[in-house]
XYZ file of C-alpha atoms in Angstrom:
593
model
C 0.000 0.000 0.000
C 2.934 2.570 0.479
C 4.214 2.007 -2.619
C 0.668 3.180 -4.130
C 0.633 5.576 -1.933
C 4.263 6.918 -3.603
C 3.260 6.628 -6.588
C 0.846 8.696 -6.146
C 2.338 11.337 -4.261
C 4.350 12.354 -7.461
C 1.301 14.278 -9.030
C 0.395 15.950 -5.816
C 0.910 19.423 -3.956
C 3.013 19.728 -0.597
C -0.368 20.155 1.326
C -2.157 17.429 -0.222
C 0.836 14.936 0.796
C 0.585 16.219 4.447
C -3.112 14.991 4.231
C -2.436 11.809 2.381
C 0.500 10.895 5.065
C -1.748 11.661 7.781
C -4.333 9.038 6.051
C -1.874 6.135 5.488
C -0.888 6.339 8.898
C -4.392 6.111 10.098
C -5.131 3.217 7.698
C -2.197 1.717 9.305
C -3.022 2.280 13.389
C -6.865 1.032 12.853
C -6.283 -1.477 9.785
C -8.455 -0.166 7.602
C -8.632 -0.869 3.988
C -8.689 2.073 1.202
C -12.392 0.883 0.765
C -13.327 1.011 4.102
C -11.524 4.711 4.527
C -13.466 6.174 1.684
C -16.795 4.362 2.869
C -15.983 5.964 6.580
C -15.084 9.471 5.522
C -15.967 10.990 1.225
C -14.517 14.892 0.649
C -15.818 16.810 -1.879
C -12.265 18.421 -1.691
C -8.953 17.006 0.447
C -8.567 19.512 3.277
C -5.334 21.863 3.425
C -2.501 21.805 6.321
C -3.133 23.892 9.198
C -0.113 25.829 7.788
C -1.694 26.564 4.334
C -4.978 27.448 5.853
C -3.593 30.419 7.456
C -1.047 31.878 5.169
C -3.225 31.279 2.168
C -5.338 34.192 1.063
C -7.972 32.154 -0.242
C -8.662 30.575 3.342
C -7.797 33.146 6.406
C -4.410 34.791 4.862
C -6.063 37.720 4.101
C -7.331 38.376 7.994
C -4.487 36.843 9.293
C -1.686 39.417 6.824
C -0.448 35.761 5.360
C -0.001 33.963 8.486
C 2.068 36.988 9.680
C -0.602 37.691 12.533
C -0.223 34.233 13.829
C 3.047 34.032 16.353
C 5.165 31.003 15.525
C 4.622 30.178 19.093
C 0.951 29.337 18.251
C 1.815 28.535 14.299
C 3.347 25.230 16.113
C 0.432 24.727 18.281
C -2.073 24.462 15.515
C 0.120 21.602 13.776
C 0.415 20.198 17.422
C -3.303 19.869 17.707
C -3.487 18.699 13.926
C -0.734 16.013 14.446
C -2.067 14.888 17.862
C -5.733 15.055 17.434
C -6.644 16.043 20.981
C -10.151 15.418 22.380
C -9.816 18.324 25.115
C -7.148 21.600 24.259
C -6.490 23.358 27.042
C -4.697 27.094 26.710
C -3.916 28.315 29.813
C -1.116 30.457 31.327
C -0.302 34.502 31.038
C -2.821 36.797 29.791
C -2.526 38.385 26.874
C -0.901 35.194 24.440
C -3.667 35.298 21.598
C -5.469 31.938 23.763
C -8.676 32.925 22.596
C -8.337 34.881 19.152
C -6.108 30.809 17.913
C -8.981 28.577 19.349
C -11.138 30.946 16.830
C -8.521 29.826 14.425
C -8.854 26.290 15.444
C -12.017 26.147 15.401
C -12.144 27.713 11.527
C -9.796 24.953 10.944
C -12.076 22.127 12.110
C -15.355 23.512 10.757
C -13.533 23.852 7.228
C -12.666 20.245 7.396
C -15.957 19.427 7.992
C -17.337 21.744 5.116
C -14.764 19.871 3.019
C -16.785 16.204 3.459
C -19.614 15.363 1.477
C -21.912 14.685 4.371
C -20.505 15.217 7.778
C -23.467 13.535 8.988
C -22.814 10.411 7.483
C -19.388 10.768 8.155
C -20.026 11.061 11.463
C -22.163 7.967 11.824
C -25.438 10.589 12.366
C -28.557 10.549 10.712
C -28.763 12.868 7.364
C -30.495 15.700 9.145
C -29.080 16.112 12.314
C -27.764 19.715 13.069
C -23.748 19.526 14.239
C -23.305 21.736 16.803
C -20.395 24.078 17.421
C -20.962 25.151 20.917
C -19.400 28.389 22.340
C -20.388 28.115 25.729
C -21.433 31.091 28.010
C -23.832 31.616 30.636
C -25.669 34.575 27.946
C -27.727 34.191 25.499
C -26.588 35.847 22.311
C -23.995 34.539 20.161
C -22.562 38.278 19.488
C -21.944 38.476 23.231
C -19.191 36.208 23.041
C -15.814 36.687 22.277
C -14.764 33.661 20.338
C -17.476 33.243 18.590
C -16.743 36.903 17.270
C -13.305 36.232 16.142
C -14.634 32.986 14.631
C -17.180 34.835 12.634
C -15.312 37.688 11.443
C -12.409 35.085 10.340
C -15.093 33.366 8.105
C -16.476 36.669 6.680
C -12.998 37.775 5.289
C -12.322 34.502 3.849
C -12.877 33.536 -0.088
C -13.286 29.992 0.693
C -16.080 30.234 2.861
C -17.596 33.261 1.607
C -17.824 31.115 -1.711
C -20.190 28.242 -0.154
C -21.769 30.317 3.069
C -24.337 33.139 3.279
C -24.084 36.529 5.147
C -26.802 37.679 7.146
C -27.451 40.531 9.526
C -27.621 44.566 8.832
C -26.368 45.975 12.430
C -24.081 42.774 12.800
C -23.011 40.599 10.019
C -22.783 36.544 11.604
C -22.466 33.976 8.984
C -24.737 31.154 8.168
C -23.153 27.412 7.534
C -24.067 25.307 4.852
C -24.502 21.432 5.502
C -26.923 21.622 7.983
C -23.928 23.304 10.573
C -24.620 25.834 12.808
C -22.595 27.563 15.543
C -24.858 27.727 18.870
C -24.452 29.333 22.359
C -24.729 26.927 25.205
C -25.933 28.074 28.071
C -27.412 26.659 31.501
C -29.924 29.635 31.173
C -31.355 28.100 27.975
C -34.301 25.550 27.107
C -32.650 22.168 26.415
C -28.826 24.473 27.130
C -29.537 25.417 23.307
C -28.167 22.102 22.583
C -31.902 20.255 21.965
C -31.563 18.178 19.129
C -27.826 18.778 17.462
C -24.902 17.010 17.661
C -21.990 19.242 19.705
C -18.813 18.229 18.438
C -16.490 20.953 18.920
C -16.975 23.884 21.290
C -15.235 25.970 23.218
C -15.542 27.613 26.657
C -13.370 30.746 27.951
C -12.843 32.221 31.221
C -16.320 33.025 33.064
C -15.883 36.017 35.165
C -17.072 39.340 36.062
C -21.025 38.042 36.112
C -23.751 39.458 38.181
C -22.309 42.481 39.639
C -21.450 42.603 43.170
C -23.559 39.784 43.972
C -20.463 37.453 44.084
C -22.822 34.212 45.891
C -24.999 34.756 42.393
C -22.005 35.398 40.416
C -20.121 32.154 42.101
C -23.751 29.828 41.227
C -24.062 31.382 37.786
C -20.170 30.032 37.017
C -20.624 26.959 38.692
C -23.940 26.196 36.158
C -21.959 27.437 32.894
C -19.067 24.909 34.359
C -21.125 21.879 34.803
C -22.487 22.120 31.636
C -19.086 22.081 30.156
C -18.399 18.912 32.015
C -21.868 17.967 30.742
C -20.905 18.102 27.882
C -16.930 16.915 27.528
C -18.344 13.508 28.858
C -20.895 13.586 25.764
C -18.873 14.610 23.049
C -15.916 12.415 23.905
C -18.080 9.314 24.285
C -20.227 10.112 20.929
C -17.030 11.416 18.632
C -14.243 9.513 19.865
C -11.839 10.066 17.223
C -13.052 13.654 16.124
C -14.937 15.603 18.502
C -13.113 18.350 20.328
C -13.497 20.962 23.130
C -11.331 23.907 23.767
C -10.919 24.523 27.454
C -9.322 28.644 27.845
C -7.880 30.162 31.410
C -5.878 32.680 32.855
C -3.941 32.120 36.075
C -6.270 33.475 38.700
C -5.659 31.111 41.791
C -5.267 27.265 42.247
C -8.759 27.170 43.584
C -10.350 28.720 40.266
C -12.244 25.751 38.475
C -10.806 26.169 34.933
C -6.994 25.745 36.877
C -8.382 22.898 38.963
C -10.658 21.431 36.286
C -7.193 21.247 33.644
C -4.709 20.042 36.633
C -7.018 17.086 36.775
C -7.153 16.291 33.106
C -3.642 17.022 31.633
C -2.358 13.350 32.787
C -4.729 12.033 29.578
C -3.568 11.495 26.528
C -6.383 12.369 25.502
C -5.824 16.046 26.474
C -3.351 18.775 25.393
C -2.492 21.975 27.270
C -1.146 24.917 25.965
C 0.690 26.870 29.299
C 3.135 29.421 29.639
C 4.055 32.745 30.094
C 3.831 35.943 27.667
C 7.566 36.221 27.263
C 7.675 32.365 25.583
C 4.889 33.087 23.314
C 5.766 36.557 22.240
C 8.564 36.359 19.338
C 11.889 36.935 21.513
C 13.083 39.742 19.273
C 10.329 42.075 20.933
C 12.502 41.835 23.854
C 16.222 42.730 24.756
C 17.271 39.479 25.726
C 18.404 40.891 29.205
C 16.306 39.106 31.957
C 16.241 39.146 35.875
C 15.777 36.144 38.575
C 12.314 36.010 40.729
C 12.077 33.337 43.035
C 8.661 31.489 43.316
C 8.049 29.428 46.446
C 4.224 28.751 45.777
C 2.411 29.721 48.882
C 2.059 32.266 51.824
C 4.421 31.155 53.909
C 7.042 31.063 50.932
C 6.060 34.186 49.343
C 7.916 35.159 45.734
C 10.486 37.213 45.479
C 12.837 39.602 43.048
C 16.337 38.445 44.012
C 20.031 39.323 42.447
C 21.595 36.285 40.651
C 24.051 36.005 43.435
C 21.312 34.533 45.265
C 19.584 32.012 42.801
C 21.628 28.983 44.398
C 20.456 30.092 47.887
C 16.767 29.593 47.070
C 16.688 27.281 44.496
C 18.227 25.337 47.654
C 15.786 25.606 49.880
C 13.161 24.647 47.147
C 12.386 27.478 45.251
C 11.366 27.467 41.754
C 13.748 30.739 39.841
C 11.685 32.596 36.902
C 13.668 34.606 34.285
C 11.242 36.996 32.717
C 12.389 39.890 30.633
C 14.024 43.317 32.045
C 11.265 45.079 30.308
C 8.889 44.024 33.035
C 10.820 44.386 35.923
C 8.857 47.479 37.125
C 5.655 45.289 36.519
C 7.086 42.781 39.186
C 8.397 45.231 41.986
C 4.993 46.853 41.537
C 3.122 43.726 42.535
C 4.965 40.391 42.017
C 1.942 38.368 42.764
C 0.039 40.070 40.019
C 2.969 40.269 37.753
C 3.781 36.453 38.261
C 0.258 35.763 37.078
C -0.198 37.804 33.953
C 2.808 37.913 32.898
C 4.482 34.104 34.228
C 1.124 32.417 33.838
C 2.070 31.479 37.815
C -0.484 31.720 40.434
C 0.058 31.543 43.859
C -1.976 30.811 46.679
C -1.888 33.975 48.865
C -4.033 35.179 51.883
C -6.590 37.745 51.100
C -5.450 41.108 51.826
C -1.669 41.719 51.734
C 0.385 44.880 51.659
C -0.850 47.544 49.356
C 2.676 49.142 49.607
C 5.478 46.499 49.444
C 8.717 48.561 49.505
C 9.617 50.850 52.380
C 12.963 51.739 49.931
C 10.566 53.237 47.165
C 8.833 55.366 49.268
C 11.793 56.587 50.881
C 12.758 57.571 47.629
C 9.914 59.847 47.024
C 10.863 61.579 50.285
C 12.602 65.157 49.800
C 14.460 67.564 51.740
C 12.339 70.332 50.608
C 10.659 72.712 52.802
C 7.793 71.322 54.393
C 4.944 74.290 54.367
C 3.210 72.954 57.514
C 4.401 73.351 60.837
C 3.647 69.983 62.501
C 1.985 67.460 60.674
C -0.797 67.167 63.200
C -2.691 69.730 64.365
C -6.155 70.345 66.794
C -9.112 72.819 65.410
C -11.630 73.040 67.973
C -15.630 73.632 67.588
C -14.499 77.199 68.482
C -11.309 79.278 69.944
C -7.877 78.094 69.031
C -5.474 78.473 66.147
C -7.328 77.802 62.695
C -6.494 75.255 60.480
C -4.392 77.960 57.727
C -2.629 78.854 60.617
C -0.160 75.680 60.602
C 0.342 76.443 57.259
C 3.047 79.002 55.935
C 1.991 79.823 52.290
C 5.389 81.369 50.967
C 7.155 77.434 51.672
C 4.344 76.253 49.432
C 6.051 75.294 45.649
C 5.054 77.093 42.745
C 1.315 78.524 44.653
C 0.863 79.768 41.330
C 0.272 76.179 39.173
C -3.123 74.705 39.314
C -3.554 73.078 42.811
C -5.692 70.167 44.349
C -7.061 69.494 47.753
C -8.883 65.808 49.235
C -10.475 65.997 52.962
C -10.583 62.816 54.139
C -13.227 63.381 56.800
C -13.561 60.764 59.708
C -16.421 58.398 60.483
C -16.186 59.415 64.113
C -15.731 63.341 63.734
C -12.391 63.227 65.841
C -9.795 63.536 63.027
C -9.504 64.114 59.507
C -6.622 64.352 56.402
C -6.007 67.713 54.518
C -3.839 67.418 51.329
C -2.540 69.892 48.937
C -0.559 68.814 45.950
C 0.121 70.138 42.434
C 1.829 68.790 39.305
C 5.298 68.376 38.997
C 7.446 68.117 35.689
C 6.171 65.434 32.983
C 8.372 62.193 33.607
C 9.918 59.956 30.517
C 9.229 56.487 31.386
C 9.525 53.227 29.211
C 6.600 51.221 29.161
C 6.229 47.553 28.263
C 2.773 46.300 26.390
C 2.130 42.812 27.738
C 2.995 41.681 24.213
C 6.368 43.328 24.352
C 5.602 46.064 22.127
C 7.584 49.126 23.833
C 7.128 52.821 24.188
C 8.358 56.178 26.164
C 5.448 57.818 27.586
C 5.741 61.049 29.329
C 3.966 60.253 33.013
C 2.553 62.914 35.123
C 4.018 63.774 38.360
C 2.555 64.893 41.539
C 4.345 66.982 44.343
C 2.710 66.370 47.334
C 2.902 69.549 49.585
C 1.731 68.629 52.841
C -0.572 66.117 54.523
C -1.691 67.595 57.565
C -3.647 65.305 60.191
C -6.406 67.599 61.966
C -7.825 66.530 65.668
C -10.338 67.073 67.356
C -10.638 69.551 70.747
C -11.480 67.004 73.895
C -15.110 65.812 73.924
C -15.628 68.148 70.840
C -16.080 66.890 66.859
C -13.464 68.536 64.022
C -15.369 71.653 62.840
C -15.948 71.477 59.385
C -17.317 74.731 58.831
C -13.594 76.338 60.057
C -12.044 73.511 57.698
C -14.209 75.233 54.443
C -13.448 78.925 55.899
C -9.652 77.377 56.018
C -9.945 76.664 52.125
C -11.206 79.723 51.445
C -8.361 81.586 52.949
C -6.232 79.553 51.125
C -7.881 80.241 47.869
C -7.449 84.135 48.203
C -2.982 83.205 47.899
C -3.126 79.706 46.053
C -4.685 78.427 42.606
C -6.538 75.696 44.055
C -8.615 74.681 40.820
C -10.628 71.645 42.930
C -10.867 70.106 46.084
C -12.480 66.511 46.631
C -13.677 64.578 49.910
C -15.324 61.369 50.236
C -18.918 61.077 50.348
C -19.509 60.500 54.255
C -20.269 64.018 55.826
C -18.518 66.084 52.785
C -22.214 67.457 51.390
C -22.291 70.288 53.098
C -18.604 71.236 52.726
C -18.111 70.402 48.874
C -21.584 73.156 48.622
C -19.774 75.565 49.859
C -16.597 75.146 48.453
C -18.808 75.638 44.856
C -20.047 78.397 45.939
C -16.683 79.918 46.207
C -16.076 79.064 42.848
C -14.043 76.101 43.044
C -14.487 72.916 40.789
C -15.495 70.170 43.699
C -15.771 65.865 43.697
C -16.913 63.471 45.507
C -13.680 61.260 45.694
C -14.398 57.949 47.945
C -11.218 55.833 48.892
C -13.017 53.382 50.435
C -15.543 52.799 47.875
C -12.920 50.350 45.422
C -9.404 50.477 45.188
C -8.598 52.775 41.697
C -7.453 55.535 43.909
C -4.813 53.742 46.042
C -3.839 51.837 43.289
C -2.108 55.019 41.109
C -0.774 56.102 44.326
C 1.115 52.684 44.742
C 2.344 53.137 41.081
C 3.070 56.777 41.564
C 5.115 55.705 44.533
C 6.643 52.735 42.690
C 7.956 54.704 39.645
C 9.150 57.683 41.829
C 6.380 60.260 40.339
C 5.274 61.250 43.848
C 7.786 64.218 45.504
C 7.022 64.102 49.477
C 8.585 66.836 51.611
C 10.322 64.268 54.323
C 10.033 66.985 57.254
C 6.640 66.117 58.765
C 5.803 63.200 56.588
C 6.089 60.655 59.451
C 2.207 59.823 59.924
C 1.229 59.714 56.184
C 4.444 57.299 55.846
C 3.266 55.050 58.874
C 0.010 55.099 57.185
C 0.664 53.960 54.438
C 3.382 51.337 54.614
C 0.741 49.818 56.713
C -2.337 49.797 54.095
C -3.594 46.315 53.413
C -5.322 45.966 49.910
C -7.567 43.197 49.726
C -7.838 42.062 46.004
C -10.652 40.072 46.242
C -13.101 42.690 47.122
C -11.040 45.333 45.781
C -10.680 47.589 48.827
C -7.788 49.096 50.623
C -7.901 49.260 54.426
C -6.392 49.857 57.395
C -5.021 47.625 60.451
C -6.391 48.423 63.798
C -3.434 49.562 65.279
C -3.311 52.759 62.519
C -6.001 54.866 60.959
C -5.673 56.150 57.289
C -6.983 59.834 57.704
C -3.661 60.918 55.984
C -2.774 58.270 53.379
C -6.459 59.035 52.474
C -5.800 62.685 52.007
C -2.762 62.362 50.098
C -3.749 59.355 48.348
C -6.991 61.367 47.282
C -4.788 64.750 46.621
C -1.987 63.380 43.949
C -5.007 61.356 42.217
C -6.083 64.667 40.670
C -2.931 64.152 38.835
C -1.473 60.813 38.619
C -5.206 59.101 36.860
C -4.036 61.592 33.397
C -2.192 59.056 31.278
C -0.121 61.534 29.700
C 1.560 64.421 31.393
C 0.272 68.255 31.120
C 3.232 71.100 30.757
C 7.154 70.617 31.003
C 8.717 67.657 29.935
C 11.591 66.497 32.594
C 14.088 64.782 29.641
């Protein structure tokens, strides 16, 4: 039979032979005549490599720039998956690879094989009219809401090939209609019969379920756990009822080792059956986007090991006392001082199992390093204002040590739940900072990031058995406004009504500016501290520093708090003050070069 198969071999194309190879060694495995082959499965045309499919024009090329918008990382998966024939792919890993945009691909792929038979059905061993199914599942109901399915569609609608034997329909959006009795379907726990009823499934895919039913997270946790046993559901059915061609696509991002897609892949990736796709960014992006310089972090796995960045002098050290060393690209070293557990798991494809809330602030050294010897325009960096009598709150403050009182100006009051302290910050913008920035697919930039100088944080106490007057606070501002351009002032929402009125009615832009509400806030002040674009005058700094070295940020419910053994009235109020600044993605005025 080989030498037939040689012989003819002679009068066919490179593509063809790939095909025809793949066939002998089929007939071979199951011992199946050339009869019984062409009884099992008849083409109308012999199906194209993987390769072919997406560098010729006539089949994706022309969405895909010739294949050029496919990385060779994932050009080798797709012949993988060919070659192996996997009942189960799972892609899993650093976010950001292209996981879900190549199981579109794949699944192109596998529905133009099936397009290329003269009945599928039959082929299939299913009666004539059965529907095939290729499921997308989701826990909506509308095909356009999912994200695969999208990229799946839109890859059909540029292609000749399929554009010559399928029909557009739509006006508002365009989806594509199969011929041969095979339709694309959403499956979905929410839907009579899980929009399955009466088809054949035999390949579908299922992403990442997340961000569902607001900040209900018991709803949001049942509505996942439905969508997931449905997959299940349906893995069992499909690889019972298409043994040797039926296939699922399984996609995740490293969240945590509890998260059911890790879990659900950890337990399956022993069978042969199964192939998974996992790494980080830096092995699937083509190494010329980055320098080829890269940096040690050691990975323990849990809480009581946590990960750290380490100098290559200690790599032995760790690895010895069972410590798994990373080596990802300089580029994102900022990334991983910023937050190494966040950084290991987009950008590693690592997750580690850590407590809840953790430090918000990990490096005392950084914000050292935004600390100044400037002059610090505040006299003590805590202060009383009583109900009535006393100093005012202006009075601790000596306007000609304030920078620049000219440039545009921002205040946050951070007023207390209890009335007995609060946080007053001033800060303006410093000079625009040239930073390198790193795309998670390497692609690199300068940007020019704003800076914020931070000129005081002053903590303001109550009088014994009296509450922090906040009509002496807005009469403060005021006073202030008459010798510096403050253009707004924010406060959180608790008790603030009153004083943001009448800071309008001065004229004065206000906001409602809530710290506690999520964590967007604290979150550019840890990067503004991180990438030194925060200028703190170190003379009277010592509370706000306490403060907020000792922030916990819980990730989970996206909050930043305080221990009990510290309050936050001043982190709050500078935190609030440099935000004004620091949320602008590009920098307003000089340039610092």
């Amino acid at each position: 039979m080989n030498l037939i198969f040689e012989s003819i071999k002679t009068d066919l194309e490179a593509d063809e032979i790939d095909v025809l190879d793949s066939l002998l060694e089929l007939m071979i495995e199951e011992d199946i005549t050339p009869g019984e082959l062409a009884d099992e499965i008849e083409y109308d045309e012999v199906p194209v490599s993987i390769d072919t499919f997406i560098s010729d024009e006539y089949y994706l090329g022309k969405p895909l720039d010739g294949g050029r918008a496919v990385w060779p990382y994932w050009k080798k998966a797709h012949r993988e998956i060919q070659e192996k024939n996997p009942t189960e792919v799972a892609l899993t890993g650093s976010i950001r690879r292209g996981k879900s945009f190549n199981v579109a691909i794949s699944l192109a792929y596998d529905t133009y094989k099936l397009l290329c038979m003269t009945s599928p059905q039959i082929s299939l061993g299913l009666a004539p009219t059965t529907q095939i199914g290729i499921a997308f599942f989701n826990i909506t109901q509308s095909l356009a809401d999912d994200g695969i399915y999208r990229d799946y569609n839109d890859l059909i609608l540029k292609s000749p090939w399929f554009m010559e034997r399928c029909q557009e329909v739509g006006t508002v959006y365009k989806r594509v209609l199969l011929p041969k009795n095979i339709v694309p379907l959403i499956a979905s726990p929410f839907k009579r019969g899980y929009g399955v009823l009466g088809k054949a499934v035999i390949f579908g895919a299922m992403d990442e379920i997340s961000d569902v039913a607001g900040d209900d997270e018991n709803k949001a946790r049942q509505i996942r756990s439905k969508a997931q046993k449905l997959y299940v559901l349906f893995a069992n059915r499909v690889f019972t009822q298409f043994v040797s061609y039926g296939r699922l696509y399984l996609i995740s991002s490293k969240k945590d080792e509890q998260a059911f897609l890790e879990s659900y892949i950890e337990k399956r990736k022993a069978s042969k059956e199964v192939l998974v796709f996992d790494g980080a960014i830096y092995d699937t992006v083509p190494p010329e986007k980055y320098s080829g310089i890269t940096f040690p972090v050691a990975v323990g796995g849990d809480s009581r090991h946590p990960p750290e960045v380490i100098g290559r002098d200690k790599v032995e050290e760790y690895e010895e006392q069972g410590y798994t060393i990373v080596y990802p690209p300089i580029e994102y070293r900022d990334r991983y001082e910023l937050d190494i557990i966040d950084a290991l798991r987009d950008i590693s494809g690592i997750s580690i199992t850590a407590g809840r809330a953790g430090k918000l602030i990990h490096s005392e050294s950084q914000f050292d390093a935004c600390l100044k010897d400037l002059e610090s325009p505040i006299d003590a960096e805590s202060c009383i204002l009583a109900e009535e009598g006393g100093l005012e709150l202006d009075d601790h403050i000596d306007i000609s040590k304030i920078m620049d009182p000219m440039l545009p100006h921002y205040i946050h009051v951070d007023i207390g739940l209890t009335s007995d302290a609060l946080g007053f910050g001033l800060a303006h913008a410093g000079e625009g900072k040239k930073l390198p920035r790193v795309e998670f697919d390497g692609t690199k930039s300068i940007v020019i990031a704003p800076t914020a100088i931070l000129d005081f944080v002053l903590q303001v106490r109550n009088a014994v058995g009296q509450e922090v007057s906040l009509p002496r606070v807005t009469e403060a501002i005021q006073r202030l406004y008459t010798k510096v351009n403050i253009v707004k002032v924010s406060a959180d929402g608790y008790q603030s009504k009153q004083l943001l009125q009448s800071v309008r009615r001065m004229g004065i832009a206000t906001e409602e500016l809530s710290l506690d509400r999520d964590d967007s806030v604290y979150l550019a002040y840890k990067r503004g501290i991180s990438e030194a674009r925060i200028v703190i005058p170190k003379k009277n700094s010592g509370i706000l520093r306490e403060e907020s070295l000792a922030l916990e940020h819980d990730k989970v419910k996206k909050k930043v708090d305080h221990p009990l053994t510290c309050g936050k009235d001043c982190s709050d109020a500078g935190a609030g003050a440099v935000y004004h600044i620091l949320k602008e993605s590009v920098a307003k005025g000089k340039v610092n070069v």
